Tab-separated table of C-alpha atoms in Angstrom:
chain	number	residue	atom	x	y	z
A	65	MET	CA	1.903	17.704	-7.089
A	66	PRO	CA	4.060	16.714	-3.935
A	67	GLU	CA	2.550	13.748	-2.156
A	68	SER	CA	1.998	14.374	1.469
A	69	THR	CA	5.265	13.407	3.456
A	70	VAL	CA	2.954	12.407	6.540
A	71	ARG	CA	2.800	8.363	6.415
A	72	GLY	CA	1.292	5.949	8.440
A	73	ALA	CA	3.008	2.672	9.500
A	74	LEU	CA	3.876	0.190	6.702
A	75	THR	CA	2.615	-3.244	6.932
A	76	GLU	CA	5.222	-5.787	7.748
A	77	ALA	CA	4.750	-7.247	4.252
A	78	VAL	CA	5.542	-4.133	2.597
A	79	TYR	CA	8.342	-3.352	5.043
A	80	TYR	CA	9.866	-6.717	4.052
A	81	ILE	CA	9.553	-6.343	0.275
A	82	LEU	CA	11.139	-2.877	0.588
A	83	LEU	CA	13.872	-4.431	2.327
A	84	SER	CA	14.395	-7.215	-0.156
A	85	LEU	CA	14.127	-4.955	-3.043
A	86	HIS	CA	17.243	-3.154	-2.116
A	87	ARG	CA	18.754	-5.640	-4.483
A	88	PRO	CA	16.909	-6.504	-7.846
A	89	MET	CA	14.655	-9.464	-7.529
A	90	HIS	CA	11.846	-11.113	-9.208
A	91	GLY	CA	8.515	-12.227	-7.583
A	92	TYR	CA	9.302	-15.747	-6.276
A	93	ALA	CA	12.706	-14.667	-5.065
A	94	ILE	CA	11.036	-11.922	-3.083
A	95	MET	CA	8.735	-14.432	-1.285
A	96	GLN	CA	11.573	-16.540	-0.307
A	97	ASP	CA	13.887	-13.775	0.774
A	98	VAL	CA	11.151	-12.244	3.034
A	99	GLN	CA	10.536	-15.683	4.568
A	100	ARG	CA	13.952	-16.220	5.190
A	101	ARG	CA	14.741	-12.857	6.674
A	102	SER	CA	11.588	-13.054	8.894
A	103	GLY	CA	12.605	-16.504	10.353
A	104	GLY	CA	9.517	-18.125	8.438
A	105	ARG	CA	7.207	-15.848	10.313
A	106	VAL	CA	6.197	-13.429	7.432
A	107	ALA	CA	4.817	-15.676	4.333
A	108	LEU	CA	3.617	-13.805	1.369
A	109	GLY	CA	0.862	-15.105	-0.524
A	110	PRO	CA	1.442	-14.523	-4.378
A	111	GLY	CA	-1.959	-12.682	-4.634
A	112	THR	CA	-0.923	-10.333	-1.751
A	113	LEU	CA	2.780	-9.984	-3.248
A	114	TYR	CA	1.265	-9.012	-6.606
A	115	GLY	CA	-0.997	-6.353	-5.299
A	116	ALA	CA	1.598	-4.942	-3.047
A	117	LEU	CA	4.199	-4.703	-5.874
A	118	ASN	CA	1.532	-2.863	-8.158
A	119	THR	CA	0.644	-0.430	-5.302
A	120	MET	CA	4.429	0.198	-4.598
A	121	VAL	CA	5.101	0.801	-8.425
A	122	ASP	CA	2.275	3.129	-8.762
A	123	LYS	CA	3.514	5.080	-5.610
A	124	GLY	CA	6.977	5.129	-6.871
A	125	TRP	CA	8.647	3.133	-4.227
A	126	ILE	CA	10.072	0.354	-6.430
A	127	MET	CA	10.443	0.226	-10.005
A	128	SER	CA	9.894	-2.786	-12.610
A	129	LEU	CA	13.365	-3.542	-14.448
A	130	GLY	CA	11.777	-5.686	-17.235
A	131	ALA	CA	12.308	-9.225	-17.801
A	132	HIS	CA	15.711	-10.614	-16.597
A	133	SER	CA	17.823	-11.652	-19.623
A	134	ASP	CA	18.012	-15.370	-19.192
A	135	SER	CA	14.897	-16.206	-17.058
A	136	ARG	CA	12.333	-13.891	-18.515
A	137	LYS	CA	11.034	-13.198	-14.981
A	138	LYS	CA	9.997	-9.518	-14.440
A	139	GLU	CA	12.463	-7.969	-11.725
A	140	TYR	CA	11.899	-5.129	-9.233
A	141	GLU	CA	14.159	-2.766	-7.461
A	142	ILE	CA	13.665	-0.004	-4.703
A	143	THR	CA	13.853	3.580	-5.919
A	144	VAL	CA	15.376	6.559	-4.231
A	145	LEU	CA	11.813	7.475	-2.937
A	146	GLY	CA	11.446	3.934	-1.870
A	147	GLN	CA	14.790	4.247	0.093
A	148	ALA	CA	13.547	7.476	1.858
A	149	VAL	CA	10.328	5.734	2.728
A	150	PHE	CA	12.157	2.755	4.127
A	151	ARG	CA	14.453	4.859	6.227
A	152	GLN	CA	11.512	6.889	7.580
A	153	GLU	CA	9.746	3.725	8.690
A	154	MET	CA	12.921	2.426	10.529
A	155	LEU	CA	13.128	5.635	12.578
A	156	ARG	CA	9.461	5.414	13.304
A	157	LEU	CA	10.239	1.973	14.755
A	158	CYS	CA	13.349	2.987	16.660
A	159	GLU	CA	10.902	5.416	18.216
A	160	LEU	CA	8.361	2.755	19.202
A	161	LEU	CA	11.070	0.720	20.602
A	162	ALA	CA	12.909	3.469	22.707
A	163	ALA	CA	9.354	4.382	24.181
A	164	GLY	CA	9.047	0.913	25.033
A	165	ALA	CA	12.446	0.366	26.611
A	166	GLU	CA	11.556	3.051	28.928
A	167	VAL	CA	8.716	1.010	30.589
A	168	TRP	CA	10.287	-2.521	29.913
A	169	GLU	CA	9.823	-4.760	32.886
A	170	GLY	CA	10.357	-8.410	33.421
A	171	GLY	CA	11.117	-10.738	30.763
A	172	SER	CA	14.199	-13.231	30.226
A	173	LYS	CA	17.630	-12.296	29.996
A	174	ASP	CA	17.689	-13.166	26.355
A	175	GLU	CA	14.754	-10.960	25.614
A	176	GLN	CA	16.393	-8.118	27.431
A	177	ASP	CA	19.673	-8.605	25.538
A	178	LYS	CA	17.636	-8.451	22.038
A	179	ILE	CA	16.314	-5.137	23.086
A	180	GLN	CA	19.433	-3.668	24.279
A	181	GLY	CA	21.362	-5.075	21.275
A	182	ILE	CA	19.221	-2.515	18.998
A	183	LEU	CA	18.859	0.222	21.313
A	184	GLU	CA	21.973	2.151	22.590
A	185	PRO	CA	22.471	1.795	26.438
A	186	ARG	CA	20.849	4.610	28.434
A	187	GLU	CA	23.328	6.439	30.930
B	188	MET	CA	-8.211	-43.615	-15.598
B	189	ASN	CA	-9.844	-40.464	-14.612
B	190	ARG	CA	-12.997	-39.874	-12.583
B	191	THR	CA	-15.641	-37.608	-12.893
B	192	LYS	CA	-18.114	-35.947	-10.428
B	193	TYR	CA	-20.748	-33.533	-10.659
B	194	ARG	CA	-21.390	-30.940	-7.999
B	195	VAL	CA	-22.617	-27.419	-7.496
B	196	PHE	CA	-20.949	-25.034	-5.004
B	197	TRP	CA	-22.015	-21.386	-4.067
B	198	ASN	CA	-19.311	-21.392	-1.443
B	199	HIS	CA	-15.982	-21.386	-2.870
B	200	GLU	CA	-14.188	-22.335	0.364
B	201	ASN	CA	-16.082	-25.474	0.649
B	202	GLU	CA	-15.143	-26.257	-3.111
B	203	GLU	CA	-11.586	-25.675	-2.166
B	204	ARG	CA	-11.954	-27.961	0.919
B	205	TRP	CA	-13.453	-30.735	-1.221
B	206	LEU	CA	-11.007	-30.465	-3.827
B	207	ASN	CA	-8.194	-30.847	-1.326
B	208	GLU	CA	-9.969	-33.557	0.243
B	209	MET	CA	-9.985	-35.525	-3.058
B	210	VAL	CA	-6.275	-34.965	-3.140
B	211	THR	CA	-5.743	-36.689	0.160
B	212	GLN	CA	-7.559	-39.443	-1.484
B	213	GLY	CA	-5.440	-39.550	-4.565
B	214	TRP	CA	-7.464	-37.679	-7.097
B	215	ALA	CA	-6.394	-34.199	-8.393
B	216	LEU	CA	-8.653	-31.965	-10.324
B	217	VAL	CA	-7.753	-31.603	-14.035
B	218	ASP	CA	-10.870	-30.042	-15.650
B	219	MET	CA	-13.832	-28.169	-14.720
B	220	SER	CA	-16.873	-26.998	-16.580
B	221	GLY	CA	-20.085	-25.876	-15.170
B	222	LEU	CA	-21.076	-28.893	-13.008
B	223	ARG	CA	-18.506	-31.295	-14.193
B	224	TYR	CA	-15.340	-31.938	-12.300
B	225	ILE	CA	-12.684	-34.514	-13.821
B	226	PHE	CA	-10.001	-35.780	-11.514
B	227	ALA	CA	-6.955	-37.580	-12.508
B	228	PRO	CA	-5.054	-40.012	-10.127
B	229	CYS	CA	-2.261	-38.320	-8.199
B	230	GLN	CA	0.026	-39.034	-5.207
B	231	PRO	CA	-2.217	-38.514	-2.051
B	232	GLY	CA	-1.456	-35.065	-0.615
B	233	ALA	CA	0.606	-33.912	-3.584
B	234	TYR	CA	-1.299	-30.675	-4.405
B	235	ILE	CA	-3.013	-27.867	-2.734
B	236	TYR	CA	-5.750	-26.344	-4.587
B	237	ARG	CA	-7.086	-22.664	-4.332
B	238	LEU	CA	-9.963	-20.718	-6.103
B	239	GLU	CA	-10.061	-17.247	-6.945
B	240	LEU	CA	-12.499	-14.858	-8.521
B	241	LEU	CA	-10.504	-12.501	-11.101
B	242	GLU	CA	-11.475	-8.892	-11.436
B	243	GLU	CA	-11.622	-9.608	-15.295
B	244	LEU	CA	-12.154	-12.594	-17.429
B	245	PRO	CA	-8.829	-14.705	-17.653
B	246	THR	CA	-8.364	-13.484	-21.303
B	247	HIS	CA	-8.058	-9.774	-20.111
B	248	VAL	CA	-4.625	-8.360	-20.031
B	249	LYS	CA	-4.894	-7.602	-16.416
B	250	SER	CA	-5.729	-11.216	-15.637
B	251	TYR	CA	-2.902	-12.355	-18.189
B	252	ASN	CA	-0.350	-10.363	-16.075
B	253	TYR	CA	-1.579	-11.715	-12.884
B	254	LEU	CA	-1.645	-15.385	-14.134
B	255	SER	CA	1.970	-14.930	-15.441
B	256	PHE	CA	3.124	-13.808	-12.095
B	257	LEU	CA	1.404	-16.813	-10.406
B	258	ARG	CA	3.025	-19.166	-12.631
B	259	GLU	CA	6.324	-17.586	-11.841
B	260	ALA	CA	5.715	-18.434	-8.097
B	261	GLY	CA	5.087	-21.992	-9.125
B	262	VAL	CA	1.312	-21.794	-9.157
B	263	GLU	CA	-0.337	-23.762	-11.976
B	264	VAL	CA	-3.722	-22.580	-13.606
B	265	VAL	CA	-5.677	-26.032	-13.644
B	266	ASP	CA	-8.994	-24.564	-15.230
B	267	SER	CA	-11.109	-21.602	-15.401
B	268	HIS	CA	-14.750	-20.936	-15.493
B	269	LEU	CA	-15.943	-17.401	-16.380
B	270	ARG	CA	-14.033	-15.364	-13.990
B	271	TRP	CA	-13.119	-18.433	-11.558
B	272	ILE	CA	-9.739	-19.702	-11.606
B	273	TYR	CA	-8.827	-23.090	-10.262
B	274	LEU	CA	-5.158	-22.955	-9.124
B	275	ARG	CA	-2.746	-25.514	-7.589
B	276	ARG	CA	0.769	-25.851	-6.504
B	277	PRO	CA	2.690	-28.878	-5.300
B	278	ALA	CA	2.355	-29.447	-1.643
B	279	LYS	CA	6.158	-30.017	-1.439
B	280	ASP	CA	6.690	-26.192	-2.126
B	281	GLY	CA	5.150	-25.369	1.126
B	282	PRO	CA	1.843	-23.847	2.430
B	283	PHE	CA	-0.034	-22.139	-0.246
B	284	ASP	CA	-2.463	-19.268	0.144
B	285	LEU	CA	-3.069	-16.576	-2.208
B	286	TYR	CA	-3.928	-13.970	0.078
B	287	THR	CA	-2.128	-13.552	3.448
B	288	ASP	CA	-3.148	-10.104	4.324
B	289	ARG	CA	-6.616	-8.933	5.292
B	290	GLU	CA	-7.009	-6.254	2.893
B	291	SER	CA	-6.951	-8.458	-0.184
B	292	ARG	CA	-9.001	-11.082	1.244
B	293	ILE	CA	-11.477	-8.318	2.127
B	294	ARG	CA	-11.408	-7.181	-1.479
B	295	HIS	CA	-11.811	-10.789	-2.749
B	296	TYR	CA	-15.001	-11.471	-0.617
B	297	GLY	CA	-16.129	-8.168	-1.817
B	298	ARG	CA	-15.841	-9.283	-5.395
B	299	ILE	CA	-17.776	-12.546	-4.918
B	300	THR	CA	-20.506	-10.506	-3.148
B	301	THR	CA	-20.864	-8.081	-6.076
B	302	LEU	CA	-21.013	-10.853	-8.713
B	303	TYR	CA	-23.537	-12.872	-6.500
B	304	GLY	CA	-25.565	-9.890	-5.499
B	305	ILE	CA	-26.062	-8.444	-9.053
B	306	VAL	CA	-26.716	-11.927	-10.550
B	307	GLY	CA	-29.119	-12.579	-7.771
B	308	ILE	CA	-30.991	-9.658	-7.837
B	309	ALA	CA	-31.174	-9.851	-11.702
B	310	ASN	CA	-32.996	-13.143	-11.518
B	311	LEU	CA	-35.772	-11.715	-9.238
B	312	PRO	CA	-37.920	-9.760	-11.759
B	313	ILE	CA	-37.269	-12.530	-14.199
B	314	GLY	CA	-38.416	-15.118	-11.525
B	315	ILE	CA	-41.597	-13.089	-10.598
B	316	THR	CA	-42.825	-12.323	-13.876
B	317	ASN	CA	-42.442	-15.913	-14.997
B	318	LEU	CA	-44.090	-17.147	-12.003
B	319	SER	CA	-46.983	-14.771	-12.037
B	320	ALA	CA	-47.559	-15.683	-15.696
B	321	GLY	CA	-47.578	-19.450	-14.920
B	322	LEU	CA	-49.838	-18.809	-11.998
B	323	THR	CA	-52.502	-16.613	-13.665
B	324	HIS	CA	-52.635	-18.896	-16.775
B	325	PHE	CA	-51.274	-22.204	-15.829
B	326	SER	CA	-52.318	-24.332	-18.875
B	327	ARG	CA	-50.722	-21.979	-21.252
B	328	TYR	CA	-47.892	-20.725	-19.129
B	329	TRP	CA	-46.803	-23.631	-16.958
B	330	GLY	CA	-43.309	-23.737	-18.714
B	331	ASN	CA	-43.120	-20.219	-17.356
B	332	LEU	CA	-43.912	-21.158	-13.922
B	333	LEU	CA	-41.286	-23.877	-13.908
B	334	ALA	CA	-38.748	-21.275	-15.277
B	335	GLY	CA	-40.033	-18.809	-12.607
B	336	LEU	CA	-39.247	-21.011	-9.754
B	337	VAL	CA	-35.976	-21.975	-11.060
B	338	SER	CA	-35.004	-18.364	-11.305
B	339	LEU	CA	-36.130	-17.602	-7.911
B	340	THR	CA	-34.397	-20.583	-6.421
B	341	VAL	CA	-31.255	-19.338	-8.134
B	342	ALA	CA	-31.862	-16.054	-6.707
B	343	GLY	CA	-32.226	-17.160	-3.218
B	344	LEU	CA	-29.115	-19.302	-3.324
B	345	LEU	CA	-27.009	-16.559	-4.648
B	346	LEU	CA	-28.457	-13.852	-2.283
B	347	ARG	CA	-27.855	-16.300	0.454
B	348	GLY	CA	-24.429	-16.803	-0.812
B	349	ALA	CA	-23.759	-12.987	-1.003
B	350	GLY	CA	-25.125	-12.657	2.438
B	351	HIS	CA	-22.479	-15.186	3.444
B	352	TYR	CA	-19.640	-13.353	1.911
B	353	VAL	CA	-20.888	-9.955	3.345
B	354	TRP	CA	-20.689	-11.506	6.802
B	355	GLN	CA	-17.038	-13.020	6.231
B	356	ARG	CA	-16.149	-9.550	5.050
B	357	HIS	CA	-17.689	-7.934	8.002
B	358	LEU	CA	-15.701	-10.199	10.183
B	359	LEU	CA	-12.488	-9.348	8.641
B	360	LYS	CA	-12.954	-5.867	8.717
B	361	GLN	CA	-13.879	-6.022	12.448
B	362	SER	CA	-10.527	-7.326	13.254
B	363	GLU	CA	-8.681	-4.536	11.650
B	364	ASP	CA	-9.182	-2.014	14.702
B	365	ILE	CA	-6.451	-3.642	16.624
B	366	GLU	CA	-4.091	-5.614	14.671
B	367	GLU	CA	-2.511	-5.020	11.403
């Protein structure tokens, strides 16, 4: 039975976990990777991460690779479905940013550069 | 030289606060059974303690998987009491919170509410029956009167506790409307 393709926004935690799992990784490494990528802003609690990983495995967005040969830690990796979900989310974020850029007013030069750096300049 | 203390908590966050306060004084919890807490000397501020009520007993496979995962994240299971687990992580590994998202915290409060609610409510008929037996035939059933009072006190505390967690959960749910 095909799942509905209409999805809500992903939480920041889920977005970053999917991002990290574009490479195989185990629990603690995911926590550190997400923290690094978000500049320390997104800190995943182990309980939260555990729940999120299980939910994403159930939905088929990621898969468990079984224990890594030497460290016996269970690794996870994103699936094809997970990659599609991730791309969809990135496009959703682009839509939000583009809409926001239309009304953007004020702000410092640094802030403006940051936005422009991601969006194509409008003619 | 270990130190023993006796306490009763119905609020696990107060209990956490107390355990972490003990750590700042150089005492780390190493054993817990019922009312008895045993502390071993440690470097002040060496650990961060957290408590969690598991969905199942620690011996259940679901719990086993969860605890294995926690161990991989550098979390040590100090002890357990029924479904409650006592966890700690070295402070040098950074801040330690089990749940950083609202959904999981809401679910945790819900679990505690359910536990307290069921046990609290179960104690009511027991307490009332014992109490009425003791009141009608005091000389014969004074023991029941005592038991009844204990049951009702426990029920009262647990239901008050359940109410606290219901309120905390409600506060969390309220903030869901605007922010993630």
